[in-house]
Amino acid sequence: MITIGQLANYAGVTIKAVRHYHERGLLAEPPRDASGYRRYSAAHAVDLIKIKTLAEAGVPLARIKELLAADPDRFAAAVAEIDRNLQERAAELQRTRERIARLGAGDRLFVSPEVADFLDRLRGIGVSERGVRMERDMWILLQSVSPEQAADWIADKREAIGDPGFQALYVEYDAAFDWSPDDPRLSELADRARRWLAGRGTRSGPAPDPTVIRLVATATGVSPAWDRLAEIARR
Amino acid sequence: MITIGQLANYAGVTIKAVRHYHERGLLAEPPRDASGYRRYSAAHAVDLIKIKTLAEAGVPLARIKELLAADPDRFAAAVAEIDRNLQERAAELQRTRERIARLGAGDRLFVSPEVADFLDRLRGIGVSERGVRMERDMWILLQSVSPEQAADWIADKREAIGDPGFQALYVEYDAAFDWSPDDPRLSELADRARRWLAGRGTRSGPAPDPTVIRLVATATGVSPAWDRLAEIARR
DNA sequence: CTTGACCCTGCCCCTGGGGCAGGGTTCGAG
DNA sequence: CTCGAACCCTGCCCCAGGGGCAGGGTCAAG
């Protein structure tokens, strides 16, 4: 007849946990000795080790209680299921590890692979880091507001970025960020953009979501030159 | 500028979790619009995805808060450590799986391998299931009261069980459980046991712990014949 | 007789949120 | 213009699985 401390020590749990299991009805309360101390038998030790083993496997205490009361067949079935669960958790852990590894490096964690690819291409043709970051932020917002629309747009953009004309336009837009709104090059740039769009023909695509329109509009307003470009384009 | 719902959806967390991260100071509170709604930017989305990724890896929120504030070097170091942690957890999971699998079958989970082995040998020489179970329970209690003493004793017993004389004695003791305390075979059995012990010579071993003595004494008292045997032995 | 190691109950604390109440807002459809 | 659905707000209590501490009793050895 052992004490709670010896029992806990043998099973490798804390005294507190043992009492917790009593409260939850997982482990039967043993008889008390003359001074009110709990006195345990080997049967309790066996039960406690079962409880601990299942608890370590992540089985909720309420479920453990059921299991201990179940017949051996159902117990075995439940154990098999718990094992499957454990296996799945191991796989999940592996996936988490991969994403953790990518946390530090690059933007690929924050946008879809297509967008990440597009951003890489922008860098490749000489767009400034600031420009790439703004573009990335735009896509993040776009993807959260309307993922399908974002998918459509990125497909379109990825196609366009292969065109040297578009590349040149993009780089110049990027540079124009810092220009004065009175810069004479602006109207010429707007004109070239209009002609490129026209030469590409009308792209039907789905009707743009008004929320998206508003979003893109909100996102501007940081560069006077870009505002001016937008104004010219509206005419 | 997106709403809390869009942000949560994009990052794959619940709205509740986002607000929770605000409360904990993990994610900066964004500006509110005219009606008091939170309005998020892409920077928040980036932060939130970092938080979620780390949280999924089991990093405590308080630690995540520190990490986000740390410089990239320390961040990278921490990420490496988290990864090591994850790897260890995967291994731990594997070990848990093995123990879970053994939950249903056999006693090996509840006693040391040496004792489990000894119990198997008892079964092998014909000791009853009840006898083996009593022996097992005795060892469980013994191991929880005094692991070193148990280790000494089991080494001794494992050696003795190789002796055919001891085997015969053990089997007869097992059978004697149900005998009447007046059975004439009892004194003859006690005599044989005494002679076997004498023939084996005095084993020194460490002084027996009084707690252990009391324990073994408590464990008896269920079989009148065994009590009688103990009484004969004391003379 | 004291000292340290145990044991008892009862209470509040933690994490990482979930759920619900009881409101206000926004947006598209009828 | 109004209605309902779908959002959003704060505030509150709840869960598991215990940890920690208070305030007390007990036991064995020196």
Short mmCIF file of C-alpha atoms (C1' of nucleotides) in Angstrom, two decimals:
data_model
loop_
_atom_site.label_atom_id
_atom_site.label_comp_id
_atom_site.label_asym_id
_atom_site.label_seq_id
_atom_site.Cartn_x
_atom_site.Cartn_y
_atom_site.Cartn_z
CA MET A 1 0.00 0.00 0.00
CA ILE A 2 1.84 3.03 -1.30
CA THR A 3 1.36 6.78 -0.89
CA ILE A 4 0.35 9.26 -3.55
CA GLY A 5 3.93 10.47 -3.91
CA GLN A 6 5.28 6.99 -4.53
CA LEU A 7 2.52 6.26 -6.98
CA ALA A 8 3.08 9.50 -8.87
CA ASN A 9 6.79 8.91 -8.95
CA TYR A 10 6.42 5.38 -10.22
CA ALA A 11 4.11 6.41 -13.03
CA GLY A 12 6.13 9.51 -13.83
CA VAL A 13 3.43 12.07 -13.20
CA THR A 14 2.98 14.80 -10.57
CA ILE A 15 0.94 14.41 -7.40
CA LYS A 16 -1.24 17.22 -8.67
CA ALA A 17 -2.03 15.27 -11.79
CA VAL A 18 -3.03 12.21 -9.78
CA ARG A 19 -5.46 14.27 -7.75
CA HIS A 20 -6.71 15.85 -10.95
CA TYR A 21 -7.46 12.40 -12.35
CA HIS A 22 -9.37 11.55 -9.20
CA GLU A 23 -11.47 14.70 -9.59
CA ARG A 24 -12.22 13.86 -13.19
CA GLY A 25 -13.23 10.35 -12.26
CA LEU A 26 -10.43 8.77 -14.29
CA LEU A 27 -8.73 7.06 -11.41
CA ALA A 28 -10.69 5.49 -8.53
CA GLU A 29 -10.19 7.13 -5.14
CA PRO A 30 -8.26 4.65 -2.98
CA PRO A 31 -9.02 4.03 0.68
CA ARG A 32 -7.55 6.44 3.22
CA ASP A 33 -5.42 5.50 6.20
CA ALA A 34 -6.01 6.70 9.76
CA SER A 35 -4.63 10.18 9.06
CA GLY A 36 -6.53 10.70 5.83
CA TYR A 37 -3.67 9.86 3.45
CA ARG A 38 -4.59 8.02 0.27
CA ARG A 39 -3.22 4.46 0.11
CA TYR A 40 -2.82 2.90 -3.32
CA SER A 41 -2.51 -0.66 -4.61
CA ALA A 42 -0.85 -2.05 -7.71
CA ALA A 43 -4.13 -1.88 -9.59
CA HIS A 44 -4.05 1.89 -9.26
CA ALA A 45 -0.51 1.97 -10.59
CA VAL A 46 -1.57 -0.04 -13.63
CA ASP A 47 -4.51 2.28 -14.28
CA LEU A 48 -2.41 5.37 -13.79
CA ILE A 49 0.19 4.25 -16.28
CA LYS A 50 -2.52 3.58 -18.81
CA ILE A 51 -3.93 7.04 -18.21
CA LYS A 52 -0.53 8.67 -18.49
CA THR A 53 0.33 6.84 -21.69
CA LEU A 54 -2.94 7.82 -23.33
CA ALA A 55 -2.72 11.39 -22.07
CA GLU A 56 0.78 11.72 -23.50
CA ALA A 57 -0.60 10.63 -26.82
CA GLY A 58 -2.87 13.65 -26.66
CA VAL A 59 -6.10 11.82 -25.89
CA PRO A 60 -8.48 14.14 -24.01
CA LEU A 61 -9.13 13.10 -20.42
CA ALA A 62 -12.85 12.69 -21.04
CA ARG A 63 -12.09 10.22 -23.81
CA ILE A 64 -9.62 8.32 -21.64
CA LYS A 65 -12.35 7.88 -19.07
CA GLU A 66 -14.58 6.25 -21.66
CA LEU A 67 -11.79 4.06 -22.94
CA LEU A 68 -10.90 2.68 -19.53
CA ALA A 69 -14.52 1.63 -19.06
CA ALA A 70 -14.82 0.07 -22.52
CA ASP A 71 -14.40 -3.63 -23.29
CA PRO A 72 -11.07 -4.84 -24.73
CA ASP A 73 -12.36 -4.95 -28.31
CA ARG A 74 -13.43 -1.37 -28.38
CA PHE A 75 -10.32 -0.40 -26.45
CA ALA A 76 -8.14 -2.00 -29.13
CA ALA A 77 -10.10 -0.27 -31.88
CA ALA A 78 -9.71 3.06 -30.15
CA VAL A 79 -5.99 2.51 -29.69
CA ALA A 80 -5.65 1.81 -33.39
CA GLU A 81 -7.45 5.04 -34.18
CA ILE A 82 -5.29 7.00 -31.76
CA ASP A 83 -2.25 5.58 -33.46
CA ARG A 84 -3.49 6.73 -36.85
CA ASN A 85 -4.07 10.13 -35.35
CA LEU A 86 -0.53 10.20 -34.01
CA GLN A 87 0.87 9.26 -37.37
CA GLU A 88 -1.05 12.09 -38.98
CA ARG A 89 0.23 14.51 -36.41
CA ALA A 90 3.79 13.47 -37.21
CA ALA A 91 3.20 14.22 -40.88
CA GLU A 92 1.65 17.56 -39.99
CA LEU A 93 4.71 18.36 -37.91
CA GLN A 94 6.88 17.69 -40.94
CA ARG A 95 4.86 20.12 -43.03
CA THR A 96 5.07 22.74 -40.33
CA ARG A 97 8.82 22.32 -40.27
CA GLU A 98 9.03 23.09 -43.95
CA ARG A 99 7.04 26.26 -43.58
CA ILE A 100 9.02 27.34 -40.56
CA ALA A 101 12.19 27.01 -42.57
CA ARG A 102 10.82 29.44 -45.13
CA LEU A 103 9.83 31.99 -42.50
CA GLY A 104 13.00 33.94 -42.65
CA ALA A 105 13.68 33.99 -46.35
CA GLY A 106 11.64 35.68 -49.02
CA ASP A 107 8.05 36.51 -49.64
CA ARG A 108 6.92 33.09 -50.76
CA LEU A 109 5.18 32.45 -47.47
CA PHE A 110 2.91 35.45 -47.78
CA VAL A 111 1.58 35.25 -51.32
CA SER A 112 0.60 32.48 -53.71
CA PRO A 113 3.43 30.81 -55.66
CA GLU A 114 2.22 32.50 -58.85
CA VAL A 115 2.49 35.93 -57.29
CA ALA A 116 5.88 35.11 -55.77
CA ASP A 117 7.03 34.14 -59.23
CA PHE A 118 5.72 37.33 -60.74
CA LEU A 119 7.51 39.39 -58.09
CA ASP A 120 10.74 37.58 -58.92
CA ARG A 121 10.32 38.50 -62.55
CA LEU A 122 9.77 42.14 -61.64
CA ARG A 123 13.03 42.11 -59.72
CA GLY A 124 14.66 40.47 -62.72
CA ILE A 125 13.71 43.26 -65.12
CA GLY A 126 14.97 45.97 -62.80
CA VAL A 127 11.97 47.13 -60.80
CA SER A 128 13.06 48.76 -57.54
CA GLU A 129 12.79 46.89 -54.20
CA ARG A 130 10.29 49.47 -53.05
CA GLY A 131 8.21 48.90 -56.16
CA VAL A 132 8.28 45.14 -55.65
CA ARG A 133 7.22 45.57 -52.03
CA MET A 134 4.31 47.79 -52.98
CA GLU A 135 3.27 45.29 -55.60
CA ARG A 136 3.52 42.49 -53.07
CA ASP A 137 1.38 44.35 -50.57
CA MET A 138 -1.17 45.02 -53.26
CA TRP A 139 -1.41 41.32 -54.03
CA ILE A 140 -1.70 40.39 -50.40
CA LEU A 141 -4.67 42.70 -49.99
CA LEU A 142 -6.14 41.56 -53.28
CA GLN A 143 -5.83 37.91 -52.39
CA SER A 144 -7.56 38.47 -49.08
CA VAL A 145 -10.40 40.50 -50.57
CA SER A 146 -11.08 38.33 -53.57
CA PRO A 147 -8.92 35.26 -54.16
CA GLU A 148 -10.54 34.29 -57.49
CA GLN A 149 -10.15 37.74 -58.93
CA ALA A 150 -6.55 37.76 -57.78
CA ALA A 151 -5.99 34.43 -59.53
CA ASP A 152 -7.42 35.80 -62.77
CA TRP A 153 -5.38 38.95 -62.59
CA ILE A 154 -2.13 37.26 -61.79
CA ALA A 155 -2.54 34.90 -64.72
CA ASP A 156 -3.09 37.93 -66.95
CA LYS A 157 -0.12 39.79 -65.53
CA ARG A 158 2.20 36.84 -65.78
CA GLU A 159 1.36 36.60 -69.43
CA ALA A 160 1.88 40.33 -69.99
CA ILE A 161 5.21 40.49 -68.22
CA GLY A 162 6.68 38.34 -70.98
CA ASP A 163 6.11 41.22 -73.43
CA PRO A 164 9.12 43.56 -73.67
CA GLY A 165 6.80 46.49 -74.23
CA PHE A 166 5.03 45.86 -70.96
CA GLN A 167 8.33 45.34 -69.21
CA ALA A 168 9.56 48.73 -70.35
CA LEU A 169 6.32 50.39 -69.32
CA TYR A 170 6.45 48.76 -65.91
CA VAL A 171 9.99 49.85 -65.23
CA GLU A 172 9.21 53.40 -66.26
CA TYR A 173 6.09 53.50 -64.07
CA ASP A 174 8.26 52.34 -61.22
CA ALA A 175 10.72 55.15 -61.87
CA ALA A 176 7.91 57.70 -62.24
CA PHE A 177 6.98 57.23 -58.60
CA ASP A 178 9.42 59.96 -57.61
CA TRP A 179 8.81 62.34 -60.47
CA SER A 180 7.17 65.70 -60.03
CA PRO A 181 3.49 65.71 -61.05
CA ASP A 182 4.40 68.42 -63.59
CA ASP A 183 7.03 66.34 -65.28
CA PRO A 184 6.44 66.42 -69.05
CA ARG A 185 7.43 62.76 -69.35
CA LEU A 186 4.23 61.77 -67.57
CA SER A 187 1.80 62.46 -70.39
CA GLU A 188 4.08 60.73 -72.84
CA LEU A 189 4.24 57.68 -70.52
CA ALA A 190 0.46 57.64 -70.15
CA ASP A 191 0.12 57.77 -73.88
CA ARG A 192 2.44 54.84 -74.41
CA ALA A 193 0.55 52.84 -71.81
CA ARG A 194 -2.75 53.59 -73.55
CA ARG A 195 -1.35 52.50 -76.90
CA TRP A 196 0.04 49.26 -75.41
CA LEU A 197 -3.33 48.44 -73.90
CA ALA A 198 -5.09 49.18 -77.17
CA GLY A 199 -2.67 47.10 -79.19
CA ARG A 200 -3.34 44.20 -76.85
CA GLY A 201 -7.05 44.24 -77.62
CA THR A 202 -9.89 44.25 -75.13
CA ARG A 203 -9.60 41.60 -72.47
CA SER A 204 -13.07 40.53 -71.43
CA GLY A 205 -12.48 38.96 -68.01
CA PRO A 206 -15.10 39.00 -65.28
CA ALA A 207 -16.62 42.30 -64.22
CA PRO A 208 -14.28 43.83 -61.66
CA ASP A 209 -15.59 43.64 -58.11
CA PRO A 210 -16.33 47.17 -56.82
CA THR A 211 -14.60 46.33 -53.54
CA VAL A 212 -11.46 45.60 -55.48
CA ILE A 213 -11.73 48.86 -57.39
CA ARG A 214 -12.00 50.75 -54.13
CA LEU A 215 -9.12 48.82 -52.67
CA VAL A 216 -6.76 49.60 -55.50
CA ALA A 217 -7.87 53.22 -55.36
CA THR A 218 -7.12 53.39 -51.62
CA ALA A 219 -3.75 51.84 -52.13
CA THR A 220 -2.60 54.79 -54.28
CA GLY A 221 -2.31 58.35 -53.09
CA VAL A 222 1.28 58.13 -51.96
CA SER A 223 2.87 59.38 -55.16
CA PRO A 224 1.68 62.67 -56.74
CA ALA A 225 3.09 61.60 -60.07
CA TRP A 226 1.10 58.35 -60.03
CA ASP A 227 -2.04 60.24 -59.11
CA ARG A 228 -1.42 62.49 -62.06
CA LEU A 229 -0.98 59.46 -64.32
CA ALA A 230 -4.28 58.05 -63.11
CA GLU A 231 -5.94 61.37 -63.78
CA ILE A 232 -4.60 61.52 -67.33
CA ALA A 233 -5.75 57.94 -67.91
CA ARG A 234 -9.29 58.71 -66.78
CA ARG A 235 -9.68 61.24 -69.61
CA MET B 1 -7.62 48.30 -46.40
CA ILE B 2 -9.30 45.07 -45.41
CA THR B 3 -11.57 44.04 -42.57
CA ILE B 4 -10.79 41.67 -39.74
CA GLY B 5 -12.79 38.90 -41.39
CA GLN B 6 -10.87 39.16 -44.64
CA LEU B 7 -7.59 39.28 -42.80
CA ALA B 8 -8.44 36.23 -40.69
CA ASN B 9 -9.62 34.35 -43.73
CA TYR B 10 -6.51 35.16 -45.69
CA ALA B 11 -4.21 34.01 -42.93
CA GLY B 12 -6.35 30.98 -42.12
CA VAL B 13 -7.15 31.86 -38.52
CA THR B 14 -10.35 32.84 -36.76
CA ILE B 15 -11.44 36.40 -36.04
CA LYS B 16 -11.31 35.54 -32.39
CA ALA B 17 -7.68 34.56 -32.69
CA VAL B 18 -6.83 37.87 -34.37
CA ARG B 19 -8.41 39.81 -31.54
CA HIS B 20 -6.62 37.56 -29.09
CA TYR B 21 -3.29 38.44 -30.72
CA HIS B 22 -4.15 42.12 -30.39
CA GLU B 23 -4.85 41.66 -26.69
CA ARG B 24 -1.56 39.88 -26.20
CA GLY B 25 0.28 42.59 -28.03
CA LEU B 26 1.45 40.26 -30.79
CA LEU B 27 -0.25 42.07 -33.62
CA ALA B 28 -0.46 45.88 -33.72
CA GLU B 29 -3.96 47.32 -33.46
CA PRO B 30 -4.77 48.83 -36.85
CA PRO B 31 -6.60 52.14 -37.31
CA ARG B 32 -10.39 52.11 -37.08
CA ASP B 33 -12.78 53.43 -39.68
CA ALA B 34 -15.68 55.82 -38.95
CA SER B 35 -17.83 53.07 -37.45
CA GLY B 36 -15.12 51.61 -35.25
CA TYR B 37 -14.21 48.66 -37.50
CA ARG B 38 -10.56 47.69 -37.63
CA ARG B 39 -8.93 48.31 -41.02
CA TYR B 40 -5.84 46.28 -41.88
CA SER B 41 -3.01 46.70 -44.35
CA ALA B 42 -0.76 44.14 -46.02
CA ALA B 43 1.82 44.58 -43.27
CA HIS B 44 -0.66 43.17 -40.79
CA ALA B 45 -1.28 40.20 -43.05
CA VAL B 46 2.43 39.49 -43.21
CA ASP B 47 2.74 39.68 -39.44
CA LEU B 48 -0.31 37.55 -38.89
CA ILE B 49 0.95 34.79 -41.13
CA LYS B 50 4.24 34.79 -39.28
CA ILE B 51 2.39 34.54 -36.01
CA LYS B 52 0.17 31.75 -37.24
CA THR B 53 3.08 29.76 -38.63
CA LEU B 54 5.02 30.00 -35.39
CA ALA B 55 1.94 29.28 -33.29
CA GLU B 56 1.24 26.15 -35.32
CA ALA B 57 4.76 25.02 -34.58
CA GLY B 58 3.83 25.14 -30.91
CA VAL B 59 5.74 28.28 -30.01
CA PRO B 60 4.09 29.99 -27.02
CA LEU B 61 2.52 33.34 -27.84
CA ALA B 62 4.75 35.17 -25.38
CA ARG B 63 7.80 33.82 -27.17
CA ILE B 64 6.38 34.76 -30.57
CA LYS B 65 6.02 38.30 -29.32
CA GLU B 66 9.71 38.42 -28.46
CA LEU B 67 10.70 36.86 -31.75
CA LEU B 68 8.81 39.37 -33.85
CA ALA B 69 10.63 42.17 -32.07
CA ALA B 70 14.05 40.56 -32.43
CA ASP B 71 16.55 41.37 -35.15
CA PRO B 72 16.85 38.97 -38.12
CA ASP B 73 19.92 37.20 -36.74
CA ARG B 74 18.33 36.25 -33.49
CA PHE B 75 15.13 35.46 -35.32
CA ALA B 76 16.97 33.02 -37.56
CA ALA B 77 18.70 31.43 -34.57
CA ALA B 78 15.39 31.04 -32.79
CA VAL B 79 13.81 29.51 -35.86
CA ALA B 80 16.62 26.98 -36.02
CA GLU B 81 16.04 26.09 -32.40
CA ILE B 82 12.32 25.75 -32.94
CA ASP B 83 13.02 23.41 -35.79
CA ARG B 84 15.22 21.25 -33.59
CA ASN B 85 12.44 21.24 -31.05
CA LEU B 86 9.96 20.11 -33.68
CA GLN B 87 12.25 17.31 -34.74
CA GLU B 88 12.54 16.14 -31.16
CA ARG B 89 8.80 16.22 -30.76
CA ALA B 90 8.43 14.03 -33.81
CA ALA B 91 10.78 11.47 -32.28
CA GLU B 92 8.90 11.65 -29.01
CA LEU B 93 5.69 11.00 -30.89
CA GLN B 94 7.23 7.90 -32.38
CA ARG B 95 8.15 6.61 -28.93
CA THR B 96 4.67 7.31 -27.67
CA ARG B 97 3.27 5.34 -30.57
CA GLU B 98 5.30 2.33 -29.60
CA ARG B 99 4.09 2.46 -26.03
CA ILE B 100 0.52 2.95 -27.12
CA ALA B 101 0.75 -0.16 -29.23
CA ARG B 102 1.79 -2.17 -26.19
CA LEU B 103 -1.06 -0.83 -24.07
CA GLY B 104 -3.44 -3.63 -24.85
CA ALA B 105 -1.14 -6.60 -24.70
CA GLY B 106 0.81 -7.90 -21.74
CA ASP B 107 2.32 -6.54 -18.60
CA ARG B 108 5.51 -5.17 -20.09
CA LEU B 109 4.24 -1.64 -19.85
CA PHE B 110 3.75 -1.75 -16.11
CA VAL B 111 6.97 -3.28 -14.80
CA SER B 112 10.63 -3.15 -15.74
CA PRO B 113 11.78 -5.44 -18.57
CA GLU B 114 13.60 -7.64 -16.04
CA VAL B 115 10.46 -8.22 -14.02
CA ALA B 116 8.41 -8.82 -17.17
CA ASP B 117 10.93 -11.44 -18.14
CA PHE B 118 10.77 -13.07 -14.76
CA LEU B 119 6.97 -13.20 -14.94
CA ASP B 120 7.21 -14.89 -18.32
CA ARG B 121 9.47 -17.55 -16.85
CA LEU B 122 7.01 -18.16 -14.03
CA ARG B 123 4.29 -18.74 -16.59
CA GLY B 124 6.65 -21.04 -18.45
CA ILE B 125 7.20 -23.34 -15.45
CA GLY B 126 3.49 -23.63 -14.76
CA VAL B 127 2.67 -21.00 -12.17
CA SER B 128 -1.04 -20.09 -12.27
CA GLU B 129 -2.25 -16.87 -13.90
CA ARG B 130 -3.48 -15.71 -10.50
CA GLY B 131 -0.06 -16.36 -9.02
CA VAL B 132 1.66 -14.43 -11.78
CA ARG B 133 -0.71 -11.52 -11.31
CA MET B 134 -0.06 -11.42 -7.58
CA GLU B 135 3.65 -11.52 -8.23
CA ARG B 136 3.32 -8.71 -10.76
CA ASP B 137 1.38 -6.54 -8.33
CA MET B 138 4.00 -7.17 -5.70
CA TRP B 139 6.72 -5.98 -8.04
CA ILE B 140 4.78 -2.91 -9.04
CA LEU B 141 4.46 -1.87 -5.43
CA LEU B 142 8.06 -2.75 -4.72
CA GLN B 143 9.34 -0.76 -7.66
CA SER B 144 7.39 2.27 -6.60
CA VAL B 145 8.52 2.09 -2.97
CA SER B 146 12.18 1.37 -3.60
CA PRO B 147 13.41 1.01 -7.17
CA GLU B 148 17.01 0.08 -6.22
CA GLN B 149 15.94 -2.61 -3.82
CA ALA B 150 13.59 -3.97 -6.46
CA ALA B 151 16.46 -4.08 -8.92
CA ASP B 152 18.62 -6.04 -6.48
CA TRP B 153 15.85 -8.48 -5.68
CA ILE B 154 14.85 -9.13 -9.24
CA ALA B 155 18.46 -9.90 -10.19
CA ASP B 156 18.56 -12.40 -7.33
CA LYS B 157 15.24 -13.97 -8.26
CA ARG B 158 16.12 -14.27 -11.91
CA GLU B 159 19.19 -16.18 -10.98
CA ALA B 160 17.30 -18.46 -8.61
CA ILE B 161 14.54 -19.28 -11.05
CA GLY B 162 17.10 -21.12 -13.19
CA ASP B 163 17.45 -23.70 -10.41
CA PRO B 164 15.03 -26.65 -10.80
CA GLY B 165 14.76 -26.94 -7.03
CA PHE B 166 13.55 -23.35 -6.74
CA GLN B 167 11.19 -23.88 -9.65
CA ALA B 168 9.56 -26.86 -7.93
CA LEU B 169 9.27 -24.95 -4.68
CA TYR B 170 7.71 -21.98 -6.43
CA VAL B 171 5.10 -24.08 -8.21
CA GLU B 172 4.17 -25.85 -5.01
CA TYR B 173 3.88 -22.56 -3.11
CA ASP B 174 1.58 -21.35 -5.86
CA ALA B 175 -0.58 -24.45 -5.48
CA ALA B 176 -0.56 -24.14 -1.68
CA PHE B 177 -2.50 -20.91 -1.89
CA ASP B 178 -5.79 -22.82 -1.82
CA TRP B 179 -4.80 -25.49 0.70
CA SER B 180 -6.33 -25.65 4.13
CA PRO B 181 -4.09 -24.19 6.85
CA ASP B 182 -4.21 -27.64 8.49
CA ASP B 183 -2.93 -29.45 5.46
CA PRO B 184 -0.05 -31.76 6.50
CA ARG B 185 1.82 -30.95 3.26
CA LEU B 186 2.45 -27.42 4.54
CA SER B 187 5.10 -28.25 7.11
CA GLU B 188 6.83 -30.52 4.66
CA LEU B 189 6.84 -27.70 2.09
CA ALA B 190 8.19 -25.23 4.62
CA ASP B 191 10.93 -27.69 5.48
CA ARG B 192 11.98 -28.11 1.88
CA ALA B 193 12.07 -24.35 1.43
CA ARG B 194 14.26 -23.95 4.48
CA ARG B 195 16.68 -26.60 3.24
CA TRP B 196 16.86 -25.01 -0.20
CA LEU B 197 17.68 -21.61 1.31
CA ALA B 198 20.32 -23.15 3.53
CA GLY B 199 21.91 -25.03 0.63
CA ARG B 200 22.16 -21.78 -1.26
CA GLY B 201 24.25 -20.14 1.44
CA THR B 202 23.64 -16.75 3.02
CA ARG B 203 23.16 -13.97 0.52
CA SER B 204 24.43 -10.75 2.00
CA GLY B 205 22.70 -8.04 -0.05
CA PRO B 206 21.89 -4.62 1.40
CA ALA B 207 19.91 -4.37 4.63
CA PRO B 208 16.24 -4.62 3.74
CA ASP B 209 14.36 -1.34 3.96
CA PRO B 210 11.79 -1.52 6.79
CA THR B 211 9.16 0.06 4.54
CA VAL B 212 9.63 -2.82 2.14
CA ILE B 213 9.28 -5.36 4.93
CA ARG B 214 6.02 -3.79 5.97
CA LEU B 215 4.84 -3.67 2.40
CA VAL B 216 5.45 -7.33 1.75
CA ALA B 217 3.77 -8.14 5.04
CA THR B 218 0.68 -6.11 4.09
CA ALA B 219 0.47 -7.82 0.76
CA THR B 220 -0.13 -11.23 2.39
CA GLY B 221 -3.14 -12.14 4.49
CA VAL B 222 -5.33 -13.37 1.69
CA SER B 223 -4.42 -17.05 1.95
CA PRO B 224 -4.67 -18.84 5.32
CA ALA B 225 -2.27 -21.50 4.07
CA TRP B 226 0.37 -18.92 3.18
CA ASP B 227 -0.06 -17.23 6.53
CA ARG B 228 0.51 -20.61 8.13
CA LEU B 229 3.65 -21.12 6.02
CA ALA B 230 4.98 -17.75 7.15
CA GLU B 231 4.26 -18.67 10.73
CA ILE B 232 6.13 -21.98 10.43
CA ALA B 233 9.06 -20.14 8.80
CA ARG B 234 9.32 -17.65 11.65
CA ARG B 235 10.04 -20.45 14.14
"C1'" DC C 1 11.95 18.61 20.18
"C1'" DT C 2 12.93 19.99 16.04
"C1'" DT C 3 13.56 19.49 11.19
"C1'" DG C 4 12.51 18.09 6.70
"C1'" DA C 5 9.81 15.57 3.86
"C1'" DC C 6 5.38 14.23 3.14
"C1'" DC C 7 0.30 14.68 2.91
"C1'" DC C 8 -4.46 17.27 3.00
"C1'" DT C 9 -8.02 20.82 0.97
"C1'" DG C 10 -9.10 24.97 -1.33
"C1'" DC C 11 -8.32 28.69 -4.06
"C1'" DC C 12 -6.73 31.41 -7.95
"C1'" DC C 13 -3.62 31.46 -12.17
"C1'" DC C 14 -1.99 30.23 -16.92
"C1'" DT C 15 -2.53 29.33 -22.26
"C1'" DG C 16 -5.06 29.55 -26.53
"C1'" DG C 17 -8.67 30.46 -27.66
"C1'" DG C 18 -14.50 29.05 -28.28
"C1'" DG C 19 -19.17 30.54 -27.53
"C1'" DC C 20 -22.70 33.53 -26.51
"C1'" DA C 21 -25.07 37.89 -25.39
"C1'" DG C 22 -26.44 42.20 -26.81
"C1'" DG C 23 -25.67 45.49 -29.47
"C1'" DG C 24 -24.25 48.49 -34.23
"C1'" DT C 25 -23.11 48.55 -39.55
"C1'" DT C 26 -23.16 47.66 -44.36
"C1'" DC C 27 -24.82 46.04 -48.62
"C1'" DG C 28 -27.56 44.12 -52.08
"C1'" DA C 29 -32.35 42.74 -53.27
"C1'" DG C 30 -36.99 43.49 -53.44
"C1'" DC D 1 -37.12 52.68 -48.57
"C1'" DT D 2 -36.93 48.86 -46.04
"C1'" DC D 3 -35.43 44.17 -45.01
"C1'" DG D 4 -32.42 40.36 -44.12
"C1'" DA D 5 -27.94 38.47 -44.32
"C1'" DA D 6 -23.60 38.97 -43.22
"C1'" DC D 7 -20.40 41.60 -40.95
"C1'" DC D 8 -18.40 44.02 -36.95
"C1'" DC D 9 -17.99 45.67 -31.82
"C1'" DT D 10 -17.21 44.73 -26.54
"C1'" DG D 11 -17.65 41.94 -22.59
"C1'" DC D 12 -18.32 37.95 -20.23
"C1'" DC D 13 -17.85 33.08 -18.93
"C1'" DC D 14 -16.09 28.39 -20.34
"C1'" DC D 15 -12.82 24.47 -21.54
"C1'" DA D 16 -8.40 21.30 -20.68
"C1'" DG D 17 -4.58 20.15 -17.98
"C1'" DG D 18 -2.74 21.18 -14.73
"C1'" DG D 19 0.92 24.82 -11.63
"C1'" DG D 20 1.50 27.41 -7.48
"C1'" DC D 21 0.54 28.93 -3.08
"C1'" DA D 22 -1.74 29.19 1.43
"C1'" DG D 23 -2.63 27.15 5.65
"C1'" DG D 24 -2.75 23.33 7.91
"C1'" DG D 25 -1.75 18.10 9.65
"C1'" DT D 26 1.63 13.90 9.92
"C1'" DC D 27 5.63 11.07 10.18
"C1'" DA D 28 10.33 9.49 10.87
"C1'" DA D 29 15.04 10.44 12.09
"C1'" DG D 30 18.46 12.68 14.74
#
